[in-house]
């Protein structure tokens, strides 16, 4: 975010830090217990799981980000009637700030599970509290306070990978570039790190990680906790894109126990969309990340367990197991999830065209998303983008606002054949976009993972061109994320998409695969409409089918599904 833009703490302070009335506090007493703290005690410490969300009854609590590099001023001092907490307390994750009692403090401490009950049972108060928790996280994201510190060059593929992971998961962080930031050197000296070993990550709990995987980083900052191998969930959802998150919200809100896995980040493809303009209810459009972050918080509010990043690598039937755990998912972390039903919502990913040396430039110069991170990397430059679908069109419009020139390469004879009219018209009105039809990329040039030029060729004339392009964006169609499944698990179509419903058997429920109790929704499902709205719709619809399955097998006393007219 540009420094010129006002921060959320300046514009929405009253919503971030509301004061509860004595009557409201009385109503909330039943969710927690009163605890006393002496001056100098911590109600929460950065990097450690706090006992809960706290409502201050008396005394004062200072909220201060802990920073290895500079002394940061307190964010706020809570007095009687105000409450301490942000989204970490909702999920039961480690705190991102220190909360220090300045004087003797008495507070109602509400653990994460009870906080979720409060948000649901106390609708109006819950809405105010939820808004405050979200805005406080936005405030931390704006300053990077409370999260890990990454030290490495901005264009380094591992820095991009780690920053992308933290950004996509809505986790605050700071990046220090050793080329421009003197404080990076202080850290390198303090921890005796050779600059050749970058990137490093300094976590809020004081641990130093050398170029960690996303899972190592997530574990260190408390985002990824172990799965209880004995627990049997009503439903395990593979994929936290719009389909998986919708299924999680509806299933959890209807009383099912839910686990959601995603190997990357919440939001799926939609989370990478710069602007979604055709989702019902958002006439001015909404960024995919904003829409998906709301869904993610909503699913957590209803008590869905999130495991991100964690990948389902194998599906197993465990029929006959006690507690009705008909299925087991094996994860890349070598853990297992036991569940009574499974929802496959693993979506699709963009195809990699067969261009020589493509892998060499991926992660640094070749991109499959156009998020603010990528936009920043190529500001003021010339870029090329391949693809003729709506996602390509959106990315062009987004990038054109920041780059000098976009070359849009389309294999077909026109854009109109595959892109919505509104995007075609918008692109036509952009002076810095040039559309090249019947054109394909034929060569990439560069060294050390940095692209220097792209060559393309017209298929009708054979004419070739070479441009000094350092960033290439590929939006060239999708293939299903079903490598973790085999035909023995569930029936797949010729392209690898999961087959469902009447297609696999007359007795199948809607969205049920060839295996009873296993469902598929969203982009991964054969014949689905590849849109956010349809993925969300299927996520809602599948929950009725899960209730039906669970009731049939008597696995649990399934609550009645909502009436169809509701
Ligand atoms: C850049 C872009 C812009 C778009 N813009 C629009 C738009 O404006 N309007 C619109 O309607 N649609 C748009 N789309 C399409 C829309 O985003 C998709 O149709 C939608 O996201 C599909 O949702 P999904 O949940 O089925 O799958 P996905 O969004 O693909 O999510 C699947 C998730 O599953 C995870 N996963 C995969 N395999 C595993 C595994 N083995 N274990 C654990 N997790 C796994 C993935 O990491 C991913 O997060 C756009 C797509 C892109 C890429």
Coordinates of C-alpha atoms and ligand atoms in Angstrom, one line a residue:
X1 CA 0.0 0.0 0.0
X2 CA 1.3 3.5 -0.8
X3 CA 2.4 5.5 2.2
X4 CA 0.1 8.4 0.9
X5 CA -3.0 6.3 1.6
X6 CA -4.5 6.8 5.0
X7 CA -4.1 3.8 7.3
X8 CA -7.1 1.9 8.6
X9 CA -6.2 3.0 12.1
X10 CA -6.7 6.6 11.0
X11 CA -9.9 6.2 9.1
X12 CA -11.7 3.5 11.1
X13 CA -10.3 3.8 14.6
X14 CA -13.7 3.9 16.3
X15 CA -14.7 0.6 14.7
X16 CA -11.3 -1.0 15.5
X17 CA -11.4 -0.1 19.1
X18 CA -15.1 0.1 20.3
X19 CA -16.1 0.3 23.9
X20 CA -18.7 -2.1 25.2
X21 CA -21.4 -0.8 27.6
X22 CA -21.7 -2.3 31.1
X23 CA -24.9 -4.1 29.9
X24 CA -23.1 -5.6 27.0
X25 CA -20.2 -6.8 29.2
X26 CA -22.7 -8.5 31.5
X27 CA -24.2 -10.4 28.6
X28 CA -20.7 -11.6 27.6
X29 CA -19.6 -12.8 31.0
X30 CA -21.1 -16.3 30.4
X31 CA -18.6 -17.0 27.6
X32 CA -15.4 -16.6 29.7
X33 CA -13.9 -16.3 33.2
X34 CA -12.6 -13.3 35.1
X35 CA -8.9 -13.2 35.6
X36 CA -6.6 -10.8 37.4
X37 CA -3.2 -9.5 36.3
X38 CA -0.6 -7.5 38.1
X39 CA 1.1 -4.5 36.6
X40 CA 3.8 -5.8 34.3
X41 CA 2.0 -9.1 33.5
X42 CA 1.4 -10.1 29.9
X43 CA -2.2 -10.9 28.8
X44 CA -0.6 -12.1 25.5
X45 CA 2.9 -12.4 24.2
X46 CA 4.0 -12.2 20.5
X47 CA 4.5 -15.7 19.1
X48 CA 2.6 -17.5 21.9
X49 CA -1.0 -18.6 21.9
X50 CA -2.9 -16.3 24.3
X51 CA -5.4 -17.8 26.7
X52 CA -8.1 -16.0 24.8
X53 CA -9.9 -12.8 23.8
X54 CA -10.1 -10.4 26.8
X55 CA -12.6 -7.8 27.8
X56 CA -11.0 -5.3 30.2
X57 CA -13.1 -4.7 33.3
X58 CA -10.6 -2.5 35.1
X59 CA -7.1 -1.3 34.7
X60 CA -5.1 -0.6 31.4
X61 CA -3.6 -2.9 28.8
X62 CA -1.0 -1.7 26.4
X63 CA -0.9 -3.3 22.9
X64 CA 2.5 -3.0 21.3
X65 CA 4.1 -4.8 18.3
X66 CA 7.4 -6.5 19.2
X67 CA 10.0 -5.5 16.6
X68 CA 13.6 -6.8 16.4
X69 CA 14.7 -3.7 14.5
X70 CA 13.0 -0.6 16.0
X71 CA 11.1 0.5 19.0
X72 CA 7.5 0.7 17.8
X73 CA 5.0 2.9 19.6
X74 CA 2.0 1.2 21.2
X75 CA -0.9 0.6 18.9
X76 CA -3.5 1.4 21.6
X77 CA -4.0 1.3 25.3
X78 CA -7.2 -0.6 26.3
X79 CA -9.2 0.7 29.3
X80 CA -12.4 -0.6 30.9
X81 CA -15.0 -1.7 28.4
X82 CA -12.6 -2.2 25.5
X83 CA -11.4 -5.7 24.4
X84 CA -8.0 -7.2 23.5
X85 CA -7.6 -9.5 20.5
X86 CA -7.5 -9.8 16.7
X87 CA -8.1 -12.7 14.2
X88 CA -5.3 -14.8 15.9
X89 CA -7.5 -15.2 18.9
X90 CA -10.4 -16.4 16.8
X91 CA -8.3 -19.1 15.3
X92 CA -6.4 -19.9 18.5
X93 CA -3.2 -19.0 16.7
X94 CA -0.1 -17.3 18.4
X95 CA -0.6 -13.6 19.2
X96 CA 0.9 -11.1 16.8
X97 CA 1.4 -8.4 19.5
X98 CA 2.3 -8.1 23.1
X99 CA -0.5 -7.1 25.5
X100 CA 0.9 -5.8 28.8
X101 CA -1.0 -4.8 31.9
X102 CA 0.1 -1.2 32.8
X103 CA -1.7 -1.4 36.2
X104 CA -3.6 -4.1 38.0
X105 CA -6.1 -5.5 35.5
X106 CA -9.2 -7.5 35.7
X107 CA -10.5 -9.0 32.5
X108 CA -13.0 -11.5 31.2
X109 CA -10.9 -14.1 29.2
X110 CA -12.8 -15.9 26.5
X111 CA -11.1 -18.9 24.8
X112 CA -11.2 -19.3 21.0
X113 CA -14.0 -21.9 21.0
X114 CA -16.2 -19.7 23.3
X115 CA -15.4 -16.6 21.2
X116 CA -16.8 -18.4 18.2
X117 CA -20.0 -19.2 20.1
X118 CA -20.2 -15.6 21.2
X119 CA -20.0 -14.3 17.6
X120 CA -22.8 -16.6 16.6
X121 CA -25.1 -16.3 19.6
X122 CA -24.8 -12.5 20.1
X123 CA -25.5 -11.4 16.5
X124 CA -25.3 -7.6 16.8
X125 CA -22.4 -7.5 19.3
X126 CA -20.7 -10.4 17.4
X127 CA -20.8 -8.3 14.3
X128 CA -19.1 -5.3 16.0
X129 CA -16.5 -7.6 17.6
X130 CA -15.8 -9.5 14.3
X131 CA -15.4 -6.2 12.4
X132 CA -12.9 -5.0 15.0
X133 CA -10.9 -8.2 14.8
X134 CA -10.7 -8.0 11.0
X135 CA -9.8 -4.3 11.0
X136 CA -7.1 -4.9 13.6
X137 CA -5.6 -7.6 11.3
X138 CA -5.8 -5.1 8.4
X139 CA -3.9 -2.6 10.5
X140 CA -1.2 -5.1 11.2
X141 CA -1.0 -6.1 7.5
X142 CA -0.5 -2.4 6.6
X143 CA 2.6 -2.1 8.8
X144 CA 3.8 -5.7 8.7
X145 CA 3.9 -5.6 12.5
X146 CA 3.8 -8.8 14.5
X147 CA 4.8 -11.1 11.6
X148 CA 8.1 -12.7 10.5
X149 CA 10.9 -10.6 9.0
X150 CA 12.2 -11.9 5.6
X151 CA 15.7 -10.8 4.6
X152 CA 16.5 -11.2 0.9
X153 CA 16.3 -9.5 -2.4
X154 CA 12.8 -8.6 -3.7
X155 CA 13.3 -10.4 -7.0
X156 CA 14.7 -13.6 -5.5
X157 CA 12.4 -16.5 -6.4
X158 CA 12.4 -17.8 -2.8
X159 CA 11.6 -14.4 -1.4
X160 CA 8.8 -14.1 -3.8
X161 CA 7.6 -17.6 -2.8
X162 CA 7.6 -16.8 0.9
X163 CA 6.2 -13.3 0.5
X164 CA 3.5 -14.7 -1.8
X165 CA 2.6 -17.4 0.8
X166 CA 2.3 -14.9 3.7
X167 CA 0.5 -12.3 1.6
X168 CA -2.0 -14.9 0.2
X169 CA -2.7 -16.1 3.7
X170 CA -3.3 -12.6 5.2
X171 CA -0.3 -12.8 7.5
X172 CA 1.6 -9.6 8.3
X173 CA 5.4 -9.6 7.5
X174 CA 8.2 -7.3 6.7
X175 CA 10.9 -7.7 4.0
X176 CA 14.3 -6.2 4.2
X177 CA 16.4 -6.0 1.1
X178 CA 20.1 -6.2 1.9
X179 CA 20.9 -4.0 -1.2
X180 CA 18.9 -1.0 0.2
X181 CA 18.1 -1.6 3.8
X182 CA 20.8 -1.0 6.4
X183 CA 18.8 -2.8 9.1
X184 CA 19.1 -6.0 7.0
X185 CA 22.9 -5.9 7.7
X186 CA 22.3 -5.5 11.5
X187 CA 20.2 -8.7 11.4
X188 CA 22.8 -10.6 9.3
X189 CA 25.5 -9.5 11.7
X190 CA 23.5 -10.3 14.8
X191 CA 22.7 -13.8 13.6
X192 CA 26.0 -14.3 11.8
X193 CA 24.4 -15.1 8.5
X194 CA 26.5 -15.2 5.3
X195 CA 24.7 -13.0 2.6
X196 CA 25.1 -16.0 0.3
X197 CA 22.7 -18.0 2.5
X198 CA 19.7 -15.6 1.9
X199 CA 16.8 -15.6 2.3
X200 CA 16.4 -16.0 6.0
X201 CA 13.3 -15.6 8.0
X202 CA 13.2 -14.3 11.6
X203 CA 10.0 -15.5 13.3
X204 CA 8.3 -13.7 16.1
X205 CA 9.2 -16.5 18.5
X206 CA 12.8 -15.7 17.9
X207 CA 13.6 -18.7 15.7
X208 CA 15.7 -18.1 12.6
X209 CA 14.8 -20.1 9.5
X210 CA 17.1 -20.5 6.4
X211 CA 15.1 -20.4 3.2
X212 CA 12.3 -22.5 4.7
X213 CA 9.5 -24.3 2.9
X214 CA 6.1 -22.7 3.3
X215 CA 5.1 -25.5 5.7
X216 CA 8.2 -25.0 7.9
X217 CA 7.4 -21.3 8.0
X218 CA 3.8 -21.9 8.7
X219 CA 4.7 -24.2 11.6
X220 CA 7.1 -21.8 13.1
X221 CA 4.7 -18.9 13.1
X222 CA 1.9 -21.1 14.5
X223 CA -0.4 -21.2 11.4
X224 CA 0.0 -24.9 11.0
X225 CA -0.7 -27.1 14.0
X226 CA -0.7 -30.9 14.2
X227 CA -3.8 -32.9 13.3
X228 CA -5.3 -35.1 16.0
X229 CA -4.9 -38.5 14.3
X230 CA -7.7 -40.0 16.5
X231 CA -10.3 -37.3 15.8
X232 CA -13.0 -38.3 13.2
X233 CA -14.4 -35.3 11.3
X234 CA -17.8 -35.3 9.7
X235 CA -16.3 -33.9 6.6
X236 CA -12.8 -33.2 5.3
X237 CA -12.6 -30.7 2.5
X238 CA -9.6 -30.8 0.1
X239 CA -9.1 -27.3 -1.2
X240 CA -9.8 -23.8 0.3
X241 CA -10.8 -22.1 -2.9
X242 CA -14.3 -20.6 -3.2
X243 CA -15.9 -24.0 -3.5
X244 CA -14.1 -25.5 -0.5
X245 CA -14.6 -22.4 1.7
X246 CA -18.3 -22.2 0.8
X247 CA -18.8 -25.9 1.7
X248 CA -16.9 -25.2 5.0
X249 CA -19.1 -22.2 5.9
X250 CA -22.3 -24.0 5.2
X251 CA -21.2 -27.4 6.8
X252 CA -19.8 -25.8 9.9
X253 CA -22.7 -23.4 10.4
X254 CA -25.0 -26.4 10.2
X255 CA -23.2 -28.1 13.0
X256 CA -20.9 -30.6 11.2
X257 CA -17.3 -30.9 12.3
X258 CA -15.2 -29.7 9.4
X259 CA -11.5 -29.8 8.4
X260 CA -10.3 -27.8 5.4
X261 CA -6.9 -28.5 3.8
X262 CA -5.1 -26.4 1.2
X263 CA -1.6 -27.0 -0.1
X264 CA -1.0 -23.4 -0.9
X265 CA -3.3 -20.7 0.5
X266 CA -6.9 -19.9 1.1
X267 CA -8.8 -18.5 -1.9
X268 CA -7.6 -20.8 -4.7
X269 CA -7.5 -19.2 -8.1
X270 CA -10.1 -16.6 -7.1
X271 CA -7.7 -15.4 -4.4
X272 CA -5.3 -14.5 -7.2
X273 CA -7.8 -12.5 -9.2
X274 CA -7.1 -8.8 -9.2
X275 CA -10.8 -7.9 -9.6
X276 CA -13.9 -10.0 -9.8
X277 CA -16.6 -8.0 -11.4
X278 CA -19.2 -10.7 -12.1
X279 CA -19.9 -12.0 -8.6
X280 CA -23.4 -11.3 -7.4
X281 CA -23.7 -8.4 -5.0
X282 CA -20.5 -6.5 -5.8
X283 CA -21.5 -4.0 -8.4
X284 CA -18.2 -2.1 -8.2
X285 CA -16.2 -5.4 -8.2
X286 CA -14.1 -6.8 -5.4
X287 CA -10.5 -8.1 -5.3
X288 CA -10.4 -11.9 -5.1
X289 CA -8.2 -11.7 -2.0
X290 CA -10.8 -9.5 -0.2
X291 CA -13.7 -11.8 -1.1
X292 CA -11.8 -14.9 -0.1
X293 CA -10.4 -13.5 3.1
X294 CA -14.0 -12.8 4.2
X295 CA -15.0 -16.3 3.4
X296 CA -12.0 -17.7 5.3
X297 CA -12.8 -15.7 8.4
X298 CA -16.4 -16.7 8.1
X299 CA -15.5 -20.4 8.0
X300 CA -13.3 -19.9 11.1
X301 CA -16.1 -18.1 12.9
X302 CA -18.3 -21.2 12.5
X303 CA -15.5 -23.4 13.8
X304 CA -14.0 -25.0 10.7
X305 CA -10.5 -26.3 11.3
X306 CA -8.0 -24.9 8.8
X307 CA -4.8 -26.7 7.8
X308 CA -2.8 -24.5 5.4
X309 CA -0.4 -25.4 3.8
X310 CA -1.0 -29.1 3.9
X311 CA -1.6 -31.3 0.9
X312 CA -3.8 -34.4 0.5
X313 CA -1.5 -36.9 -1.3
X314 CA -3.5 -40.1 -1.0
X315 CA -7.1 -41.1 -0.5
X316 CA -7.9 -44.3 1.4
X317 CA -11.2 -46.0 2.2
X318 CA -11.2 -47.2 5.8
X319 CA -14.7 -48.7 5.8
X320 CA -15.5 -50.7 8.9
X321 CA -13.5 -48.3 11.1
X322 CA -15.0 -47.4 14.5
X323 CA -16.9 -44.1 14.8
X324 CA -18.0 -44.4 11.2
X325 CA -14.7 -43.0 9.8
X326 CA -15.2 -44.3 6.3
X327 CA -12.3 -42.5 4.8
X328 CA -8.7 -41.5 5.5
X329 CA -6.6 -38.8 3.8
X330 CA -2.9 -39.1 3.9
X331 CA -1.1 -35.7 3.9
X332 CA 2.3 -34.5 2.6
X333 CA 3.2 -33.9 6.3
X334 CA 2.8 -37.6 6.8
X335 CA -0.2 -37.0 9.0
X336 CA -3.6 -38.5 8.4
X337 CA -7.1 -37.2 8.6
X338 CA -10.0 -39.5 9.5
X339 CA -13.4 -38.5 8.3
X340 CA -16.9 -39.7 7.6
X341 CA -17.2 -37.9 4.3
X342 CA -14.9 -36.1 1.8
X343 CA -15.4 -33.1 -0.4
X344 CA -13.0 -32.8 -3.3
X345 CA -12.6 -29.1 -4.0
X346 CA -9.1 -29.1 -5.3
X347 CA -9.8 -27.0 -8.3
X348 CA -7.6 -26.5 -11.3
X349 CA -4.4 -24.8 -12.2
X350 CA -3.0 -23.1 -15.2
X351 CA -1.4 -25.1 -17.9
X352 CA 2.3 -24.7 -18.6
X353 CA 2.8 -24.2 -22.3
X354 CA 5.6 -26.3 -24.0
X355 CA 8.2 -23.5 -24.3
X356 CA 11.9 -24.4 -23.8
X357 CA 13.5 -23.1 -20.6
X358 CA 10.2 -22.1 -19.1
X359 CA 11.0 -23.7 -15.7
X360 CA 14.2 -21.7 -15.5
X361 CA 12.3 -18.5 -15.3
X362 CA 9.3 -19.6 -13.2
X363 CA 9.0 -17.9 -9.8
X364 CA 11.0 -14.9 -10.9
X365 CA 10.1 -13.8 -14.4
X366 CA 7.3 -16.1 -15.5
X367 CA 4.1 -15.7 -13.5
X368 CA 0.7 -17.5 -13.4
X369 CA -1.0 -14.7 -11.3
X370 CA -1.1 -11.0 -11.5
X371 CA -1.3 -9.9 -7.8
X372 CA 0.0 -6.7 -6.3
X373 CA 3.3 -8.5 -5.7
X374 CA 3.8 -9.2 -9.5
X375 CA 2.5 -5.7 -10.4
X376 CA 5.1 -4.1 -8.2
X377 CA 7.9 -6.2 -9.8
X378 CA 7.1 -5.0 -13.3
X379 CA 6.0 -1.4 -12.7
X380 CA 7.0 0.9 -15.6
X381 CA 8.3 -2.0 -17.7
X382 CA 7.1 -3.8 -20.9
X383 CA 5.4 -7.2 -20.2
X384 CA 3.9 -10.0 -22.3
X385 CA 0.8 -11.9 -21.3
X386 CA -0.5 -15.0 -23.0
X387 CA -4.1 -16.1 -22.9
X388 CA -7.5 -15.2 -24.3
X389 CA -9.9 -16.0 -21.4
X390 CA -11.5 -13.8 -18.8
X391 CA -8.7 -14.3 -16.3
X392 CA -6.2 -13.1 -18.9
X393 CA -8.4 -10.1 -19.7
X394 CA -8.6 -9.1 -16.0
X395 CA -4.8 -9.4 -15.6
X396 CA -4.2 -7.2 -18.6
X397 CA -6.5 -4.5 -17.3
X398 CA -4.8 -4.7 -13.9
X399 CA -1.3 -4.7 -15.1
X400 CA -1.9 -2.0 -17.7
X401 CA -2.5 0.5 -14.8
X402 CA 1.2 0.1 -13.7
X403 CA 3.3 -1.1 -16.6
X404 CA 4.6 0.8 -19.7
X405 CA 3.2 -1.7 -22.2
X406 CA 1.4 -5.0 -22.3
X407 CA 1.7 -7.3 -25.3
X408 CA -1.3 -9.6 -25.2
X409 CA -0.7 -12.8 -27.2
X410 CA -3.7 -14.8 -28.2
X411 CA -3.6 -18.1 -30.2
X412 CA -7.1 -17.6 -31.8
X413 CA -8.2 -15.2 -34.4
X414 CA -9.8 -12.7 -32.0
X415 CA -10.3 -11.9 -28.3
X416 CA -14.1 -11.9 -28.6
X417 CA -14.1 -15.7 -29.1
X418 CA -13.2 -16.5 -25.5
X419 CA -13.4 -13.3 -23.4
X420 CA -16.4 -11.5 -22.0
X421 CA -17.4 -8.4 -24.0
X422 CA -16.9 -6.0 -21.1
X423 CA -13.2 -7.0 -20.9
X424 CA -12.7 -6.9 -24.7
X425 CA -14.1 -3.4 -24.8
X426 CA -12.0 -2.3 -21.8
X427 CA -8.8 -3.7 -23.3
X428 CA -9.6 -1.9 -26.6
X429 CA -9.7 1.4 -24.7
X430 CA -6.3 0.9 -23.1
X431 CA -3.6 2.8 -25.1
X432 CA -0.7 0.8 -23.6
X433 CA -2.1 -2.7 -24.6
X434 CA -1.4 -4.2 -28.0
X435 CA -3.3 -7.4 -28.9
X436 CA -1.5 -9.9 -31.2
X437 CA -3.9 -12.6 -32.5
X438 CA -2.8 -15.9 -33.9
X439 CA 0.5 -15.5 -32.0
X440 CA 2.4 -17.9 -29.8
X441 CA 5.5 -17.7 -27.6
X442 CA 8.4 -19.6 -29.2
X443 CA 11.4 -18.7 -27.1
X444 CA 12.7 -17.3 -23.8
X445 CA 16.1 -15.6 -23.4
X446 CA 17.9 -14.7 -20.2
X447 CA 20.3 -16.0 -17.5
X448 CA 20.3 -16.8 -13.8
X449 CA 16.5 -17.2 -13.8
X450 CA 16.0 -13.6 -15.1
X451 CA 14.2 -13.2 -18.3
X452 CA 15.7 -10.7 -20.8
X453 CA 13.6 -11.2 -23.9
X454 CA 10.7 -13.1 -25.3
X455 CA 10.3 -14.3 -28.9
X456 CA 6.9 -14.9 -30.5
X457 CA 5.6 -16.0 -33.9
X458 CA 2.4 -15.5 -35.9
X459 CA 0.9 -18.8 -36.9
X460 CA -0.5 -17.6 -40.2
X461 CA 2.5 -15.7 -41.6
X462 CA 5.3 -17.4 -39.6
X463 CA 6.6 -13.9 -38.9
X464 CA 8.7 -13.7 -35.7
X465 CA 9.4 -10.8 -33.3
X466 CA 11.7 -10.4 -30.3
X467 CA 11.0 -7.9 -27.5
X468 CA 13.0 -7.0 -24.4
X469 CA 10.4 -8.3 -21.9
X470 CA 11.5 -9.2 -18.3
X471 CA 8.1 -10.5 -17.1
X472 CA 5.9 -13.0 -18.9
X473 CA 2.4 -13.8 -17.6
X474 CA 0.7 -17.1 -18.6
X475 CA -3.0 -17.6 -18.5
X476 CA -3.4 -20.5 -20.8
X477 CA -6.2 -22.7 -19.7
X478 CA -6.7 -25.0 -16.7
X479 CA -6.2 -28.7 -15.8
X480 CA -7.7 -30.4 -12.8
X481 CA -5.8 -30.8 -9.5
X482 CA -6.5 -34.6 -9.4
X483 CA -3.0 -36.1 -9.4
X484 CA -3.6 -37.2 -5.8
X485 CA -6.6 -39.3 -6.9
X486 CA -6.7 -42.4 -9.1
X487 CA -9.5 -44.0 -11.1
X488 CA -9.7 -46.6 -8.3
X489 CA -10.6 -43.9 -5.8
X490 CA -13.2 -42.1 -7.8
X491 CA -14.2 -42.1 -11.5
X492 CA -12.4 -39.4 -13.5
X493 CA -13.2 -38.2 -17.0
X494 CA -10.8 -38.3 -20.0
X495 CA -9.2 -35.0 -18.9
X496 CA -8.9 -36.0 -15.3
X497 CA -11.9 -34.0 -13.9
X498 CA -14.0 -35.8 -11.3
X499 CA -17.3 -37.3 -12.5
X500 CA -20.4 -36.9 -10.3
X501 CA -24.1 -37.4 -10.0
X502 CA -26.3 -39.3 -12.4
X503 CA -23.3 -39.6 -14.8
X504 CA -21.7 -42.2 -12.5
X505 CA -24.8 -44.0 -11.3
X506 CA -28.6 -43.5 -11.1
X507 CA -28.7 -43.7 -7.3
X508 CA -26.0 -41.1 -6.8
X509 CA -26.8 -37.8 -5.0
X510 CA -26.1 -34.5 -6.8
X511 CA -22.3 -33.8 -6.7
X512 CA -21.6 -37.3 -5.3
X513 CA -18.7 -39.1 -7.0
X514 CA -18.7 -42.8 -8.0
X515 CA -17.8 -43.5 -4.3
X516 CA -20.7 -42.8 -1.9
X517 CA -19.8 -40.3 0.8
X518 CA -17.2 -38.6 -1.5
X519 CA -18.3 -35.5 -3.3
X520 CA -16.7 -33.1 -5.8
X521 CA -17.4 -29.4 -6.3
X522 CA -16.1 -26.4 -8.2
X523 CA -13.6 -26.4 -11.0
X524 CA -12.3 -29.9 -10.3
X525 CA -15.7 -31.4 -11.1
X526 CA -16.3 -32.5 -14.7
X527 CA -18.8 -30.3 -16.5
X528 CA -18.7 -27.5 -13.9
X529 CA -19.0 -23.9 -14.9
X530 CA -15.6 -22.4 -14.2
X531 CA -16.7 -19.4 -12.2
X532 CA -16.5 -18.2 -8.6
X533 CA -20.3 -18.0 -8.2
X534 CA -20.9 -21.6 -9.4
X535 CA -18.1 -22.9 -7.2
X536 CA -19.7 -21.2 -4.2
X537 CA -23.1 -22.5 -5.2
X538 CA -21.9 -26.0 -5.4
X539 CA -20.2 -25.6 -2.0
X540 CA -23.5 -24.6 -0.5
X541 CA -25.4 -27.4 -2.3
X542 CA -23.1 -30.2 -1.4
X543 CA -23.8 -29.8 2.3
X544 CA -27.4 -31.0 1.9
X545 CA -26.0 -34.1 0.1
X546 CA -23.6 -34.7 2.9
X547 CA -26.4 -34.5 5.5
X548 CA -28.2 -37.1 3.4
X549 CA -25.2 -39.4 3.3
X550 CA -24.5 -39.2 7.0
X551 CA -28.1 -39.8 7.9
X552 CA -28.2 -42.8 5.6
X553 CA -25.1 -44.5 7.0
X554 CA -26.2 -43.5 10.5
X555 CA -22.7 -42.1 11.1
X556 CA -24.0 -39.3 13.2
X557 CA -27.3 -37.7 14.2
X558 CA -27.2 -35.3 11.4
X559 CA -29.1 -32.1 12.0
X560 CA -31.9 -31.6 9.6
X561 CA -30.8 -29.8 6.4
X562 CA -32.4 -26.4 6.0
X563 CA -35.8 -26.4 4.3
X564 CA -35.5 -25.9 0.6
X565 CA -37.4 -22.7 0.6
X566 CA -35.2 -21.1 3.3
Ligands
LIG1 C1 -6.6 -14.9 -12.3 C2 -8.0 -15.5 -12.3 C3 -9.0 -14.6 -12.4 C4 -10.3 -15.1 -12.3 N1 -11.4 -14.3 -12.4 C5 -12.7 -14.7 -12.3 C6 -13.8 -13.8 -12.3 O1 -13.6 -12.6 -12.4 N2 -15.0 -14.3 -12.1 C7 -15.3 -15.7 -12.0 O2 -16.4 -16.1 -11.8 N3 -14.2 -16.6 -12.0 C8 -13.0 -16.1 -12.2 N4 -11.9 -17.0 -12.2 C9 -12.2 -18.4 -12.1 C10 -12.4 -18.8 -10.6 O3 -11.4 -18.2 -9.8 C11 -12.5 -20.3 -10.4 O4 -13.6 -20.8 -11.2 C12 -12.7 -20.7 -9.0 O5 -11.6 -20.2 -8.2 C13 -12.8 -22.2 -8.8 O6 -12.9 -22.4 -7.4 P1 -12.6 -23.8 -6.8 O7 -12.7 -23.7 -5.3 O8 -13.3 -24.9 -7.4 O9 -11.0 -24.1 -7.2 P2 -9.7 -23.3 -7.0 O10 -10.0 -21.9 -6.9 O11 -8.8 -23.8 -8.0 O12 -9.2 -23.8 -5.5 C14 -8.7 -25.1 -5.3 C15 -7.8 -25.1 -4.1 O13 -7.4 -26.4 -3.8 C16 -6.0 -26.5 -3.4 N5 -5.5 -27.8 -3.7 C17 -5.3 -28.4 -4.9 N6 -4.9 -29.7 -4.7 C18 -4.8 -29.9 -3.4 C19 -4.4 -31.0 -2.6 N7 -4.0 -32.2 -3.1 N8 -4.4 -30.9 -1.2 C20 -4.8 -29.7 -0.7 N9 -5.2 -28.6 -1.4 C21 -5.2 -28.7 -2.7 C22 -5.4 -25.4 -4.3 O14 -4.2 -24.9 -3.7 C23 -6.5 -24.3 -4.3 O15 -6.3 -23.4 -3.3 C24 -10.6 -16.5 -12.2 C25 -9.5 -17.4 -12.2 C26 -8.2 -16.9 -12.2 C27 -7.0 -17.8 -12.1

